[in-house]
Amino acid sequence: MFSNASNFAEGVDTAFLLILGISIFFLIALTVVMIVFIFRYNRKRNPVATQIDGSTTLEIVWTVIPILLVLIMFYYGWKGYHPMKERAPKNSMHIKSTARMWSWSFEYPNGKVTDSLYIPIGKPVRLELISQDVIHSLYIPSFRVKQDVVPGKEEIMWFIPEKEGRYDLFCTEYCGLQHSYMISAVHVLSDSAYNKWYADTSKVAVAAVGDAPGAKGLAVLKKNGCLACHSLDGSKLVGPSYKGIIGKTEAVETNGKEVQVKVDEAYIKRAIYDPNADIVKGYNKGMMLSYKESITEEEIKDIIEYLQTLK
Ligand code: CUA
Protein backbone atom coordinates (compact mmCIF):
# COMPACT_ATOMS: atom_id res chain seq x y z
CA MET A 1 0.00 0.00 0.00
CA PHE A 2 2.71 2.50 1.00
CA SER A 3 6.34 2.33 0.14
CA ASN A 4 7.89 1.11 3.38
CA ALA A 5 11.63 0.79 3.36
CA SER A 6 13.01 0.86 6.89
CA ASN A 7 12.88 -1.12 10.13
CA PHE A 8 10.51 1.49 11.62
CA ALA A 9 7.93 1.40 8.84
CA GLU A 10 5.93 -1.50 10.24
CA GLY A 11 5.52 -0.04 13.74
CA VAL A 12 4.42 3.36 12.42
CA ASP A 13 2.06 1.80 9.88
CA THR A 14 0.44 -0.44 12.50
CA ALA A 15 -0.32 2.54 14.74
CA PHE A 16 -1.51 4.62 11.81
CA LEU A 17 -3.80 1.95 10.36
CA LEU A 18 -5.21 1.10 13.77
CA ILE A 19 -6.11 4.75 14.48
CA LEU A 20 -7.42 5.18 10.95
CA GLY A 21 -9.54 2.01 11.31
CA ILE A 22 -11.03 3.13 14.63
CA SER A 23 -11.74 6.58 13.18
CA ILE A 24 -13.48 5.14 10.12
CA PHE A 25 -15.51 2.78 12.31
CA PHE A 26 -16.78 5.67 14.46
CA LEU A 27 -17.38 7.92 11.47
CA ILE A 28 -19.66 5.29 9.95
CA ALA A 29 -21.25 4.23 13.27
CA LEU A 30 -22.07 7.79 14.36
CA THR A 31 -23.43 8.71 10.95
CA VAL A 32 -25.69 5.65 10.90
CA VAL A 33 -26.99 6.30 14.44
CA MET A 34 -27.59 9.94 13.57
CA ILE A 35 -29.62 9.05 10.49
CA VAL A 36 -31.64 6.39 12.37
CA PHE A 37 -32.44 8.92 15.14
CA ILE A 38 -33.53 11.55 12.63
CA PHE A 39 -36.14 9.14 11.32
CA ARG A 40 -37.08 7.35 14.53
CA TYR A 41 -37.51 10.52 16.60
CA ASN A 42 -39.01 12.66 13.90
CA ARG A 43 -41.86 14.82 15.31
CA LYS A 44 -44.42 12.85 13.24
CA ARG A 45 -43.39 9.53 14.78
CA ASN A 46 -42.58 10.87 18.24
CA PRO A 47 -44.77 13.93 18.88
CA VAL A 48 -44.20 14.14 22.65
CA ALA A 49 -40.65 14.42 23.99
CA THR A 50 -39.66 11.52 26.24
CA GLN A 51 -37.94 12.38 29.50
CA ILE A 52 -34.95 10.11 30.26
CA ASP A 53 -33.37 10.18 33.71
CA GLY A 54 -30.05 8.64 32.74
CA SER A 55 -28.58 5.18 32.66
CA THR A 56 -25.65 4.12 34.79
CA THR A 57 -24.92 1.15 32.56
CA LEU A 58 -24.71 3.40 29.50
CA GLU A 59 -22.46 5.90 31.29
CA ILE A 60 -20.05 3.14 32.26
CA VAL A 61 -20.05 1.62 28.77
CA TRP A 62 -19.29 4.88 26.99
CA THR A 63 -16.58 5.74 29.45
CA VAL A 64 -14.81 2.41 29.62
CA ILE A 65 -14.81 1.59 25.90
CA PRO A 66 -13.20 4.90 24.75
CA ILE A 67 -10.61 4.64 27.55
CA LEU A 68 -9.66 1.17 26.35
CA LEU A 69 -9.54 2.38 22.75
CA VAL A 70 -7.23 5.34 23.46
CA LEU A 71 -5.00 3.15 25.60
CA ILE A 72 -4.71 0.64 22.75
CA MET A 73 -3.88 3.51 20.36
CA PHE A 74 -1.28 4.81 22.79
CA TYR A 75 0.26 1.35 23.20
CA TYR A 76 0.76 0.85 19.47
CA GLY A 77 1.87 4.45 18.98
CA TRP A 78 4.50 4.07 21.69
CA LYS A 79 5.60 0.69 20.37
CA GLY A 80 6.22 2.24 16.94
CA TYR A 81 7.85 5.42 18.21
CA HIS A 82 10.02 4.32 21.11
CA PRO A 83 12.60 2.25 19.14
CA MET A 84 13.45 5.35 17.07
CA LYS A 85 14.46 7.16 20.24
CA GLU A 86 16.62 4.36 21.53
CA ARG A 87 20.36 4.46 21.07
CA ALA A 88 21.44 3.53 17.56
CA PRO A 89 23.13 0.10 17.33
CA LYS A 90 26.88 0.09 17.99
CA ASN A 91 27.77 -1.02 14.47
CA SER A 92 25.90 1.92 12.90
CA MET A 93 27.45 3.88 10.09
CA HIS A 94 27.80 7.48 11.24
CA ILE A 95 26.97 10.13 8.68
CA LYS A 96 27.33 13.83 9.45
CA SER A 97 24.30 15.54 8.00
CA THR A 98 24.24 19.28 7.62
CA ALA A 99 21.20 21.38 6.88
CA ARG A 100 21.48 24.94 5.69
CA MET A 101 19.44 27.39 3.72
CA TRP A 102 18.69 25.65 1.37
CA SER A 103 20.38 22.35 0.89
CA TRP A 104 21.52 19.18 2.64
CA SER A 105 24.97 17.69 2.72
CA PHE A 106 26.07 14.32 4.00
CA GLU A 107 29.62 13.54 5.05
CA TYR A 108 30.70 9.90 5.29
CA PRO A 109 33.42 8.46 7.55
CA ASN A 110 35.92 8.44 4.68
CA GLY A 111 35.43 12.14 3.97
CA LYS A 112 33.16 11.76 0.98
CA VAL A 113 30.46 14.44 0.80
CA THR A 114 27.20 14.27 -1.14
CA ASP A 115 23.99 16.27 -1.43
CA SER A 116 21.80 13.17 -1.46
CA LEU A 117 22.16 10.32 1.00
CA TYR A 118 23.79 7.03 -0.05
CA ILE A 119 23.43 4.05 2.28
CA PRO A 120 23.84 0.28 2.11
CA ILE A 121 20.86 -2.01 2.56
CA GLY A 122 20.38 -3.78 5.90
CA LYS A 123 22.97 -1.80 7.87
CA PRO A 124 22.03 0.57 10.67
CA VAL A 125 22.70 4.21 9.80
CA ARG A 126 23.08 6.97 12.35
CA LEU A 127 22.64 10.52 11.07
CA GLU A 128 24.21 13.27 13.15
CA LEU A 129 22.14 16.25 12.21
CA ILE A 130 23.25 19.83 12.56
CA SER A 131 21.93 23.08 11.16
CA GLN A 132 24.12 25.99 10.17
CA ASP A 133 21.40 28.60 10.34
CA VAL A 134 17.72 28.09 11.12
CA ILE A 135 15.44 25.19 12.07
CA HIS A 136 15.12 22.58 9.35
CA SER A 137 13.57 19.13 9.58
CA LEU A 138 14.74 15.98 7.88
CA TYR A 139 11.93 13.79 6.63
CA ILE A 140 12.14 10.48 4.77
CA PRO A 141 8.51 9.39 4.31
CA SER A 142 9.31 5.89 3.05
CA PHE A 143 11.39 5.25 6.18
CA ARG A 144 8.73 6.84 8.44
CA VAL A 145 11.37 8.98 10.12
CA LYS A 146 11.42 12.70 10.76
CA GLN A 147 13.64 14.86 12.94
CA ASP A 148 13.83 18.61 13.49
CA VAL A 149 17.32 20.05 13.13
CA VAL A 150 17.86 22.90 15.55
CA PRO A 151 20.85 25.23 15.26
CA GLY A 152 23.37 24.83 18.08
CA LYS A 153 22.24 21.32 18.92
CA GLU A 154 23.17 17.95 17.45
CA GLU A 155 20.18 15.74 16.76
CA ILE A 156 20.38 12.03 16.11
CA MET A 157 18.29 9.96 13.76
CA TRP A 158 18.81 6.30 13.02
CA PHE A 159 17.22 3.55 10.95
CA ILE A 160 17.97 0.40 9.00
CA PRO A 161 17.09 0.61 5.30
CA GLU A 162 15.38 -2.58 4.24
CA LYS A 163 14.67 -2.12 0.53
CA GLU A 164 16.91 -1.04 -2.28
CA GLY A 165 15.81 1.97 -4.26
CA ARG A 166 15.58 5.71 -4.40
CA TYR A 167 13.38 7.49 -1.88
CA ASP A 168 12.46 11.12 -1.30
CA LEU A 169 14.22 13.04 1.45
CA PHE A 170 13.24 16.59 2.20
CA CYS A 171 13.00 19.45 4.63
CA THR A 172 9.63 19.59 6.31
CA GLU A 173 10.04 22.75 8.39
CA TYR A 174 9.47 26.05 6.59
CA CYS A 175 12.93 27.62 6.57
CA GLY A 176 12.63 30.59 4.26
CA LEU A 177 12.25 31.54 0.65
CA GLN A 178 13.72 28.42 -0.99
CA HIS A 179 12.48 25.87 1.54
CA SER A 180 11.13 23.79 -1.33
CA TYR A 181 14.66 23.49 -2.78
CA MET A 182 15.59 21.24 0.11
CA ILE A 183 14.26 18.17 -1.64
CA SER A 184 16.81 15.44 -2.14
CA ALA A 185 16.95 11.65 -2.14
CA VAL A 186 18.11 8.58 -0.27
CA HIS A 187 19.74 5.92 -2.40
CA VAL A 188 19.69 2.48 -0.80
CA LEU A 189 22.28 0.35 -2.56
CA SER A 190 23.15 -3.34 -2.40
CA ASP A 191 26.25 -4.20 -0.39
CA SER A 192 28.51 -4.61 -3.40
CA ALA A 193 27.21 -1.52 -5.20
CA TYR A 194 27.68 0.47 -2.01
CA ASN A 195 31.22 -0.69 -1.40
CA LYS A 196 32.10 0.28 -4.93
CA TRP A 197 30.48 3.69 -4.55
CA TYR A 198 32.08 4.25 -1.15
CA ALA A 199 35.57 3.26 -2.22
CA ASP A 200 35.52 5.75 -5.06
CA THR A 201 36.86 8.77 -3.20
CA SER A 202 37.98 10.49 -6.37
CA LYS A 203 34.54 12.07 -6.24
CA VAL A 204 34.85 13.87 -2.96
CA ALA A 205 31.88 16.06 -3.65
CA VAL A 206 28.81 15.49 -5.71
CA ALA A 207 30.42 16.70 -8.86
CA ALA A 208 32.65 14.39 -10.75
CA VAL A 209 35.93 16.10 -10.06
CA GLY A 210 37.77 15.70 -13.28
CA ASP A 211 40.72 17.54 -14.69
CA ALA A 212 38.62 20.21 -16.37
CA PRO A 213 39.62 23.74 -15.35
CA GLY A 214 37.76 24.76 -12.22
CA ALA A 215 36.30 21.30 -11.53
CA LYS A 216 37.54 21.46 -7.96
CA GLY A 217 35.85 24.81 -7.48
CA LEU A 218 32.54 23.46 -8.76
CA ALA A 219 32.84 20.59 -6.29
CA VAL A 220 33.29 23.09 -3.44
CA LEU A 221 30.20 25.02 -4.57
CA LYS A 222 28.14 21.84 -4.68
CA LYS A 223 29.42 20.58 -1.35
CA ASN A 224 28.35 23.81 0.31
CA GLY A 225 24.97 24.00 -1.37
CA CYS A 226 25.79 27.31 -3.09
CA LEU A 227 23.94 26.37 -6.27
CA ALA A 228 20.59 26.38 -4.50
CA CYS A 229 20.75 30.18 -4.54
CA HIS A 230 23.26 31.07 -7.28
CA SER A 231 22.59 29.82 -10.79
CA LEU A 232 25.23 28.95 -13.37
CA ASP A 233 23.18 30.03 -16.37
CA GLY A 234 22.46 33.66 -15.64
CA SER A 235 19.01 33.16 -14.12
CA LYS A 236 18.16 35.14 -11.03
CA LEU A 237 17.60 33.06 -7.88
CA VAL A 238 17.98 34.15 -4.26
CA GLY A 239 21.43 35.52 -5.05
CA PRO A 240 23.13 36.75 -8.23
CA SER A 241 24.05 34.21 -10.90
CA TYR A 242 27.67 33.08 -11.21
CA LYS A 243 27.59 33.37 -14.98
CA GLY A 244 30.07 35.95 -16.18
CA ILE A 245 30.48 37.27 -12.65
CA ILE A 246 34.27 37.66 -12.62
CA GLY A 247 35.31 41.04 -13.98
CA LYS A 248 31.77 42.36 -14.02
CA THR A 249 31.00 45.76 -12.48
CA GLU A 250 28.13 45.55 -10.02
CA ALA A 251 26.10 48.18 -8.24
CA VAL A 252 26.22 47.19 -4.59
CA GLU A 253 24.94 48.68 -1.39
CA THR A 254 27.68 49.17 1.20
CA ASN A 255 26.76 50.73 4.55
CA GLY A 256 23.56 52.03 3.04
CA LYS A 257 25.34 53.73 0.12
CA GLU A 258 25.25 52.58 -3.47
CA VAL A 259 28.69 52.06 -4.98
CA GLN A 260 30.07 50.43 -8.09
CA VAL A 261 32.51 47.59 -7.55
CA LYS A 262 34.43 45.37 -9.88
CA VAL A 263 34.04 41.68 -9.05
CA ASP A 264 37.56 40.47 -8.41
CA GLU A 265 39.17 37.95 -6.08
CA ALA A 266 38.96 40.22 -3.06
CA TYR A 267 35.27 40.83 -3.71
CA ILE A 268 34.50 37.10 -4.05
CA LYS A 269 36.29 36.40 -0.80
CA ARG A 270 34.39 39.15 1.00
CA ALA A 271 31.11 37.90 -0.48
CA ILE A 272 31.76 34.44 0.95
CA TYR A 273 33.14 35.42 4.36
CA ASP A 274 31.06 38.54 4.99
CA PRO A 275 28.14 38.26 2.58
CA ASN A 276 26.13 41.12 4.00
CA ALA A 277 28.90 43.71 3.61
CA ASP A 278 28.02 44.51 0.00
CA ILE A 279 24.59 43.59 -1.24
CA VAL A 280 24.19 43.57 -5.00
CA LYS A 281 21.39 45.91 -6.05
CA GLY A 282 18.08 44.10 -6.40
CA TYR A 283 18.87 41.44 -3.77
CA ASN A 284 18.03 41.24 -0.09
CA LYS A 285 20.26 41.55 2.90
CA GLY A 286 20.46 38.72 5.42
CA MET A 287 19.76 35.91 2.97
CA MET A 288 23.23 34.41 3.32
CA LEU A 289 25.40 33.66 6.31
CA SER A 290 29.19 33.70 6.42
CA TYR A 291 30.93 30.55 5.14
CA LYS A 292 34.09 31.31 7.06
CA GLU A 293 33.73 28.07 8.99
CA SER A 294 33.04 25.87 6.00
CA ILE A 295 35.06 27.22 3.06
CA THR A 296 38.84 27.60 3.32
CA GLU A 297 40.92 30.26 1.54
CA GLU A 298 42.37 27.47 -0.60
CA GLU A 299 38.84 26.49 -1.64
CA ILE A 300 38.03 30.10 -2.49
CA LYS A 301 40.91 30.02 -4.97
CA ASP A 302 39.35 26.90 -6.52
CA ILE A 303 35.97 28.63 -6.68
CA ILE A 304 37.47 31.66 -8.44
CA GLU A 305 39.21 29.37 -10.91
CA TYR A 306 35.85 27.80 -11.65
CA LEU A 307 34.01 31.14 -11.90
CA GLN A 308 36.54 32.27 -14.50
CA THR A 309 35.35 29.46 -16.76
CA LEU A 310 31.76 30.77 -16.64
CA LYS A 311 31.88 33.38 -19.33
CU1 CUA B 1 15.08 23.66 5.38
CU2 CUA B 1 12.77 23.93 5.03
Coordinates of N, CA and C and ligand atoms in Angstrom, one line a residue, residues 99-104 133-137 170-176 178-180 182, ligand 1:
A99 N 22.3 20.7 7.5 CA 21.2 21.4 6.9 C 21.6 22.9 6.9
R100 N 21.3 23.5 5.8 CA 21.5 24.9 5.7 C 20.5 25.5 4.7
M101 N 20.3 26.8 4.7 CA 19.4 27.4 3.7 C 20.2 27.3 2.4
W102 N 19.8 26.5 1.4 CA 18.7 25.6 1.4 C 19.1 24.4 0.7
S103 N 20.0 23.6 1.4 CA 20.4 22.3 0.9 C 20.8 21.4 2.0
W104 N 21.0 20.2 1.7 CA 21.5 19.2 2.6 C 22.9 18.8 2.2
D133 N 22.1 27.3 10.2 CA 21.4 28.6 10.3 C 20.1 28.5 11.1
V134 N 19.0 28.0 10.5 CA 17.7 28.1 11.1 C 17.2 26.7 11.4
I135 N 16.0 26.5 11.8 CA 15.4 25.2 12.1 C 15.0 24.6 10.7
H136 N 15.6 23.4 10.5 CA 15.1 22.6 9.4 C 14.6 21.3 9.9
S137 N 14.1 20.4 9.1 CA 13.6 19.1 9.6 C 13.8 18.1 8.5
F170 N 13.4 15.1 2.3 CA 13.2 16.6 2.2 C 13.1 17.3 3.5
C171 N 13.1 18.6 3.5 CA 13.0 19.4 4.6 C 11.5 19.7 4.9
T172 N 11.1 19.5 6.1 CA 9.6 19.6 6.3 C 9.3 20.6 7.4
E173 N 10.3 21.6 7.5 CA 10.0 22.7 8.4 C 10.3 24.0 7.6
Y174 N 9.3 24.9 7.5 CA 9.5 26.1 6.6 C 10.7 26.9 7.0
C175 N 11.7 27.0 6.2 CA 12.9 27.6 6.6 C 13.3 28.8 5.7
G176 N 12.3 29.4 5.1 CA 12.6 30.6 4.3 C 12.3 30.4 2.8
Q178 N 13.5 29.6 -0.1 CA 13.7 28.4 -1.0 C 13.6 27.1 -0.2
H179 N 12.7 27.1 0.8 CA 12.5 25.9 1.5 C 12.2 24.7 0.6
S180 N 11.5 24.9 -0.4 CA 11.1 23.8 -1.3 C 12.3 23.3 -2.1
M182 N 14.9 22.2 -0.7 CA 15.6 21.2 0.1 C 15.1 19.8 -0.1
Ligands
CUA1 CU1 15.1 23.7 5.4 CU2 12.8 23.9 5.0

